[in-house]
PDB file of C-alpha atoms in Angstrom:
ATOM      1  CA  UNK A1075     126.143   8.415  29.144  1.00 33.00           C
ATOM      2  CA  UNK A1076     126.639  11.754  30.083  1.00 37.00           C
ATOM      3  CA  UNK A1077     124.592  11.521  33.508  1.00 40.00           C
ATOM      4  CA  UNK A1078     123.668   8.786  35.758  1.00 41.00           C
ATOM      5  CA  UNK A1079     121.139   9.469  39.130  1.00 43.00           C
ATOM      6  CA  UNK A1080     122.619  12.874  39.864  1.00 47.00           C
ATOM      7  CA  UNK A1081     121.122  14.796  43.479  1.00 58.00           C
ATOM      8  CA  UNK A1082     122.032  16.392  46.927  1.00 90.00           C
ATOM      9  CA  UNK A1083     125.888  16.476  47.803  1.00 95.00           C
ATOM     10  CA  UNK A1084     127.925  14.679  44.724  1.00 96.00           C
ATOM     11  CA  UNK A1085     125.120  17.776  42.286  1.00 95.00           C
ATOM     12  CA  UNK A1086     127.094  19.693  44.970  1.00 96.00           C
ATOM     13  CA  UNK A1087     130.591  18.049  43.940  1.00 97.00           C
ATOM     14  CA  UNK A1088     129.847  18.475  40.308  1.00 96.00           C
ATOM     15  CA  UNK A1089     128.576  22.335  39.818  1.00 97.00           C
ATOM     16  CA  UNK A1090     131.538  23.535  42.354  1.00 98.00           C
ATOM     17  CA  UNK A1091     134.544  21.084  40.225  1.00 98.00           C
ATOM     18  CA  UNK A1092     132.829  22.115  37.102  1.00 97.00           C
ATOM     19  CA  UNK A1093     133.130  25.820  38.333  1.00 98.00           C
ATOM     20  CA  UNK A1094     136.658  25.101  39.507  1.00 98.00           C
ATOM     21  CA  UNK A1095     137.968  23.916  36.361  1.00 98.00           C
ATOM     22  CA  UNK A1096     136.210  26.934  34.037  1.00 97.00           C
ATOM     23  CA  UNK A1097     139.068  28.829  35.259  1.00 97.00           C
ATOM     24  CA  UNK A1098     141.413  25.825  33.551  1.00 97.00           C
ATOM     25  CA  UNK A1099     143.375  25.974  36.656  1.00 98.00           C
ATOM     26  CA  UNK A1100     147.022  24.091  37.050  1.00 97.00           C
ATOM     27  CA  UNK A1101     147.056  20.279  38.216  1.00 97.00           C
ATOM     28  CA  UNK A1102     148.126  21.788  41.761  1.00 97.00           C
ATOM     29  CA  UNK A1103     145.346  24.180  41.705  1.00 98.00           C
ATOM     30  CA  UNK A1104     143.254  21.496  41.218  1.00 98.00           C
ATOM     31  CA  UNK A1105     144.825  18.775  44.206  1.00 98.00           C
ATOM     32  CA  UNK A1106     144.441  21.215  46.680  1.00 98.00           C
ATOM     33  CA  UNK A1107     141.183  22.650  45.981  1.00 98.00           C
ATOM     34  CA  UNK A1108     139.714  20.117  44.358  1.00 98.00           C
ATOM     35  CA  UNK A1109     141.052  17.653  46.926  1.00 98.00           C
ATOM     36  CA  UNK A1110     138.227  19.765  49.427  1.00 98.00           C
ATOM     37  CA  UNK A1111     135.746  19.639  47.524  1.00 98.00           C
ATOM     38  CA  UNK A1112     136.229  15.664  47.374  1.00 98.00           C
ATOM     39  CA  UNK A1113     137.307  15.428  51.095  1.00 98.00           C
ATOM     40  CA  UNK A1114     134.059  17.344  51.688  1.00 97.00           C
ATOM     41  CA  UNK A1115     131.964  14.889  49.725  1.00 97.00           C
ATOM     42  CA  UNK A1116     133.615  11.154  50.807  1.00 98.00           C
ATOM     43  CA  UNK A1117     133.550  13.258  54.935  1.00 97.00           C
ATOM     44  CA  UNK A1118     129.922  11.304  55.339  1.00 95.00           C
ATOM     45  CA  UNK A1119     128.813   7.780  53.425  1.00 95.00           C
ATOM     46  CA  UNK A1120     125.060   9.270  53.193  1.00 94.00           C
ATOM     47  CA  UNK A1121     124.917  10.143  49.654  1.00 95.00           C
ATOM     48  CA  UNK A1122     125.443   7.136  47.280  1.00 96.00           C
ATOM     49  CA  UNK A1123     122.703   5.069  45.936  1.00 94.00           C
ATOM     50  CA  UNK A1124     123.347   1.212  46.238  1.00 94.00           C
ATOM     51  CA  UNK A1125     122.822   0.079  42.385  1.00 93.00           C
ATOM     52  CA  UNK A1126     126.242   1.789  43.244  1.00 95.00           C
ATOM     53  CA  UNK A1127     128.233  -0.135  45.772  1.00 96.00           C
ATOM     54  CA  UNK A1128     127.449  -3.480  44.597  1.00 95.00           C
ATOM     55  CA  UNK A1129     130.204  -5.525  43.919  1.00 95.00           C
ATOM     56  CA  UNK A1130     130.959  -8.334  42.232  1.00 94.00           C
ATOM     57  CA  UNK A1131     131.775 -12.127  43.302  1.00 92.00           C
ATOM     58  CA  UNK A1132     134.711 -12.403  41.187  1.00 92.00           C
ATOM     59  CA  UNK A1133     135.560  -8.459  40.054  1.00 91.00           C
ATOM     60  CA  UNK A1134     136.679  -5.012  41.659  1.00 95.00           C
ATOM     61  CA  UNK A1135     133.265  -2.787  39.712  1.00 95.00           C
ATOM     62  CA  UNK A1136     133.917   0.537  38.598  1.00 95.00           C
ATOM     63  CA  UNK A1137     130.608   2.450  38.188  1.00 96.00           C
ATOM     64  CA  UNK A1138     129.505   5.541  36.679  1.00 95.00           C
ATOM     65  CA  UNK A1139     128.358   7.987  38.608  1.00 95.00           C
ATOM     66  CA  UNK A1140     129.377  11.232  36.656  1.00 95.00           C
ATOM     67  CA  UNK A1141     131.148  11.601  33.231  1.00 94.00           C
ATOM     68  CA  UNK A1142     131.718  16.086  32.321  1.00 94.00           C
ATOM     69  CA  UNK A1143     129.563  16.920  28.169  1.00 92.00           C
ATOM     70  CA  UNK A1144     132.630  18.062  27.680  1.00 93.00           C
ATOM     71  CA  UNK A1145     135.605  15.207  29.153  1.00 93.00           C
ATOM     72  CA  UNK A1146     136.623  17.224  31.497  1.00 96.00           C
ATOM     73  CA  UNK A1147     135.669  14.728  34.252  1.00 97.00           C
ATOM     74  CA  UNK A1148     134.074  11.942  35.032  1.00 97.00           C
ATOM     75  CA  UNK A1149     133.294  10.767  39.377  1.00 97.00           C
ATOM     76  CA  UNK A1150     133.373   7.028  39.554  1.00 97.00           C
ATOM     77  CA  UNK A1151     132.548   4.122  42.258  1.00 97.00           C
ATOM     78  CA  UNK A1152     135.037   1.791  42.371  1.00 97.00           C
ATOM     79  CA  UNK A1153     133.481  -1.294  44.733  1.00 97.00           C
ATOM     80  CA  UNK A1154     136.161  -3.199  46.064  1.00 97.00           C
ATOM     81  CA  UNK A1155     135.267  -6.807  47.825  1.00 97.00           C
ATOM     82  CA  UNK A1156     137.514  -9.221  49.868  1.00 96.00           C
ATOM     83  CA  UNK A1157     141.155  -9.622  48.499  1.00 92.00           C
ATOM     84  CA  UNK A1158     140.228  -7.553  45.096  1.00 96.00           C
ATOM     85  CA  UNK A1159     142.927  -5.811  43.464  1.00 95.00           C
ATOM     86  CA  UNK A1160     144.155  -4.320  40.141  1.00 95.00           C
ATOM     87  CA  UNK A1161     146.819  -4.975  38.405  1.00 96.00           C
ATOM     88  CA  UNK A1162     149.966  -2.793  37.560  1.00 97.00           C
ATOM     89  CA  UNK A1163     148.100   0.036  35.321  1.00 97.00           C
ATOM     90  CA  UNK A1164     148.463   3.270  34.636  1.00 96.00           C
ATOM     91  CA  UNK A1165     145.655   7.091  34.331  1.00 96.00           C
ATOM     92  CA  UNK A1166     147.329   8.987  32.197  1.00 96.00           C
ATOM     93  CA  UNK A1167     144.875  11.368  33.239  1.00 97.00           C
ATOM     94  CA  UNK A1168     144.734  13.374  36.950  1.00 98.00           C
ATOM     95  CA  UNK A1169     142.768  11.900  39.148  1.00 97.00           C
ATOM     96  CA  UNK A1170     142.268  11.598  43.441  1.00 97.00           C
ATOM     97  CA  UNK A1171     140.631   9.005  44.800  1.00 96.00           C
ATOM     98  CA  UNK A1172     138.324   9.363  47.582  1.00 97.00           C
ATOM     99  CA  UNK A1173     137.515   6.836  50.203  1.00 98.00           C
ATOM    100  CA  UNK A1174     134.143   6.661  51.272  1.00 98.00           C
ATOM    101  CA  UNK A1175     133.694   2.992  52.779  1.00 97.00           C
ATOM    102  CA  UNK A1176     136.149   0.559  54.184  1.00 97.00           C
ATOM    103  CA  UNK A1177     140.119   0.462  53.538  1.00 97.00           C
ATOM    104  CA  UNK A1178     142.376   0.622  50.446  1.00 97.00           C
ATOM    105  CA  UNK A1179     146.327  -0.056  49.706  1.00 96.00           C
ATOM    106  CA  UNK A1180     147.477   2.527  46.742  1.00 95.00           C
ATOM    107  CA  UNK A1181     150.886   1.618  45.897  1.00 96.00           C
ATOM    108  CA  UNK A1182     153.105   2.911  43.461  1.00 96.00           C
ATOM    109  CA  UNK A1183     155.435   1.142  41.168  1.00 97.00           C
ATOM    110  CA  UNK A1184     158.306   2.898  39.800  1.00 96.00           C
ATOM    111  CA  UNK A1185     159.821   1.301  36.740  1.00 94.00           C
ATOM    112  CA  UNK A1186     163.751   0.520  36.959  1.00 96.00           C
ATOM    113  CA  UNK A1187     166.493   0.663  34.389  1.00 94.00           C
ATOM    114  CA  UNK A1188     166.081  -3.420  32.987  1.00 93.00           C
ATOM    115  CA  UNK A1189     162.030  -2.793  32.339  1.00 93.00           C
ATOM    116  CA  UNK A1190     160.365  -4.190  35.194  1.00 95.00           C
ATOM    117  CA  UNK A1191     158.585  -2.203  38.255  1.00 97.00           C
ATOM    118  CA  UNK A1192     159.840  -1.509  42.011  1.00 97.00           C
ATOM    119  CA  UNK A1193     156.830  -1.557  44.759  1.00 97.00           C
ATOM    120  CA  UNK A1194     156.928   1.493  46.329  1.00 97.00           C
ATOM    121  CA  UNK A1195     156.136   2.358  50.081  1.00 96.00           C
ATOM    122  CA  UNK A1196     151.810   1.539  50.328  1.00 96.00           C
ATOM    123  CA  UNK A1197     149.445   4.201  51.625  1.00 94.00           C
ATOM    124  CA  UNK A1198     147.161   2.704  53.613  1.00 96.00           C
ATOM    125  CA  UNK A1199     143.617   4.672  52.251  1.00 96.00           C
ATOM    126  CA  UNK A1200     140.652   5.247  55.765  1.00 97.00           C
ATOM    127  CA  UNK A1201     137.438   6.634  55.328  1.00 98.00           C
ATOM    128  CA  UNK A1202     137.699  10.654  54.555  1.00 97.00           C
ATOM    129  CA  UNK A1203     141.325  10.164  53.077  1.00 97.00           C
ATOM    130  CA  UNK A1204     142.119  11.441  49.750  1.00 97.00           C
ATOM    131  CA  UNK A1205     145.604  10.281  47.250  1.00 94.00           C
ATOM    132  CA  UNK A1206     146.293  11.794  43.615  1.00 95.00           C
ATOM    133  CA  UNK A1207     147.024  10.491  40.613  1.00 95.00           C
ATOM    134  CA  UNK A1208     148.813  12.022  37.584  1.00 96.00           C
ATOM    135  CA  UNK A1209     151.214  11.133  35.100  1.00 96.00           C
ATOM    136  CA  UNK A1210     153.246  14.480  35.595  1.00 94.00           C
ATOM    137  CA  UNK A1211     154.233  13.233  38.940  1.00 91.00           C
ATOM    138  CA  UNK A1212     153.302   9.279  40.461  1.00 90.00           C
ATOM    139  CA  UNK A1213     150.684   7.511  37.460  1.00 93.00           C
ATOM    140  CA  UNK A1214     151.398   3.932  38.105  1.00 96.00           C
ATOM    141  CA  UNK A1215     150.322   1.898  40.797  1.00 96.00           C
ATOM    142  CA  UNK A1216     148.180  -0.700  42.131  1.00 96.00           C
ATOM    143  CA  UNK A1217     145.062  -0.842  44.087  1.00 96.00           C
ATOM    144  CA  UNK A1218     143.295  -3.177  46.479  1.00 96.00           C
ATOM    145  CA  UNK A1219     140.511  -4.091  48.901  1.00 97.00           C
ATOM    146  CA  UNK A1220     142.434  -3.827  52.708  1.00 97.00           C
ATOM    147  CA  UNK A1221     140.289  -5.566  53.975  1.00 96.00           C
ATOM    148  CA  UNK A1222     139.718  -8.802  54.187  1.00 94.00           C
ATOM    149  CA  UNK A1223     136.286  -9.548  55.456  1.00 95.00           C
ATOM    150  CA  UNK A1224     134.760  -6.994  53.842  1.00 96.00           C
ATOM    151  CA  UNK A1225     132.994  -4.669  51.434  1.00 97.00           C
ATOM    152  CA  UNK A1226     135.987  -1.224  50.395  1.00 98.00           C
ATOM    153  CA  UNK A1227     133.996   1.179  47.786  1.00 98.00           C
ATOM    154  CA  UNK A1228     136.149   4.288  47.271  1.00 98.00           C
ATOM    155  CA  UNK A1229     135.325   7.485  44.986  1.00 98.00           C
ATOM    156  CA  UNK A1230     137.371   8.665  41.838  1.00 97.00           C
ATOM    157  CA  UNK A1231     137.340  11.857  40.046  1.00 98.00           C
ATOM    158  CA  UNK A1232     139.288  11.771  36.708  1.00 98.00           C
ATOM    159  CA  UNK A1233     140.624  14.501  34.784  1.00 97.00           C
ATOM    160  CA  UNK A1234     138.824  12.458  31.632  1.00 96.00           C
ATOM    161  CA  UNK A1235     136.377  10.051  31.358  1.00 95.00           C
ATOM    162  CA  UNK A1236     138.778   6.715  32.271  1.00 95.00           C
ATOM    163  CA  UNK A1237     136.362   4.595  31.392  1.00 92.00           C
ATOM    164  CA  UNK A1238     136.819   5.804  28.025  1.00 92.00           C
ATOM    165  CA  UNK A1239     140.512   6.538  27.723  1.00 94.00           C
ATOM    166  CA  UNK A1240     142.742   3.487  26.613  1.00 95.00           C
ATOM    167  CA  UNK A1241     145.338   2.775  29.207  1.00 96.00           C
ATOM    168  CA  UNK A1242     147.736   0.672  29.577  1.00 96.00           C
ATOM    169  CA  UNK A1243     148.599  -2.852  32.276  1.00 97.00           C
ATOM    170  CA  UNK A1244     151.937  -3.604  32.813  1.00 97.00           C
ATOM    171  CA  UNK A1245     154.302  -6.950  34.010  1.00 97.00           C
ATOM    172  CA  UNK A1246     156.373  -5.972  36.725  1.00 96.00           C
ATOM    173  CA  UNK A1247     158.889  -8.016  36.021  1.00 96.00           C
ATOM    174  CA  UNK A1248     159.350  -7.721  32.781  1.00 96.00           C
ATOM    175  CA  UNK A1249     157.293  -4.332  31.749  1.00 95.00           C
ATOM    176  CA  UNK A1250     155.197  -5.972  29.224  1.00 97.00           C
ATOM    177  CA  UNK A1251     152.920  -2.915  28.472  1.00 96.00           C
ATOM    178  CA  UNK A1252     149.207  -4.072  27.341  1.00 97.00           C
ATOM    179  CA  UNK A1253     147.164  -1.645  26.274  1.00 96.00           C
ATOM    180  CA  UNK A1254     143.379  -2.063  28.054  1.00 93.00           C
ATOM    181  CA  UNK A1255     140.418   0.256  28.540  1.00 92.00           C
ATOM    182  CA  UNK A1256     138.194   0.311  31.476  1.00 91.00           C
ATOM    183  CA  UNK A1257     134.235   0.903  30.751  1.00 88.00           C
ATOM    184  CA  UNK A1258     132.285   0.695  33.382  1.00 91.00           C
ATOM    185  CA  UNK A1259     130.087  -2.581  35.340  1.00 89.00           C
ATOM    186  CA  UNK A1260     126.554  -0.566  34.367  1.00 85.00           C
ATOM    187  CA  UNK A1261     127.119   1.044  30.945  1.00 67.00           C
ATOM    188  CA  UNK A1262     127.340  -0.797  27.450  1.00 49.00           C
ATOM    189  CA  UNK A1263     130.700   0.292  27.118  1.00 45.00           C
ATOM    190  CA  UNK A1264     132.307  -3.500  28.618  1.00 44.00           C
ATOM    191  CA  UNK A1265     134.948  -3.735  30.866  1.00 44.00           C
ATOM    192  CA  UNK A1266     137.753  -4.823  29.063  1.00 44.00           C
ATOM    193  CA  UNK A1267     140.107  -5.024  31.972  1.00 44.00           C
ATOM    194  CA  UNK A1268     138.083  -7.915  33.610  1.00 43.00           C
ATOM    195  CA  UNK A1269     137.440  -9.558  30.632  1.00 36.00           C
TER     196      UNK A1269
END
């Protein structure tokens, strides 16, 4: 699925990010200029259609908003019900996470010499905050809804079609790796993360 409903602010973001990526920028430039574009998109919470904001009672939802036809990037809304979180996982591509609604906590995990992972310092993300992930610097983390009584929503932008990329979840104690493809809640691609 290449395109969902794209108009207004989201369309402006897609065009501006496409123009930036046409210049074949370094990741550093993506994380400065692209981050500013994402901050502008999430500055006012008035553009995300309701069908991309619906939580699931058991699992967080990953809704595809736009997939670049050249697979240079994808834009996804993540909807977190109270208490929902990811396992320890990686991305294999650069990513930017912009908090639109509610509050999330992202905790980096660092591989230890014995093979397991140790949690780093968490980052609390209020609305308007943009965090980054990258296989070059810090690609393994856990994300969770930091609010116990309401839904939180973030807008993720990845350097590829994240719902089709093979990634991994990790056992934090043993370091054991299990491959997965996340898919999307609103496409025919199955979500293999939440069976």
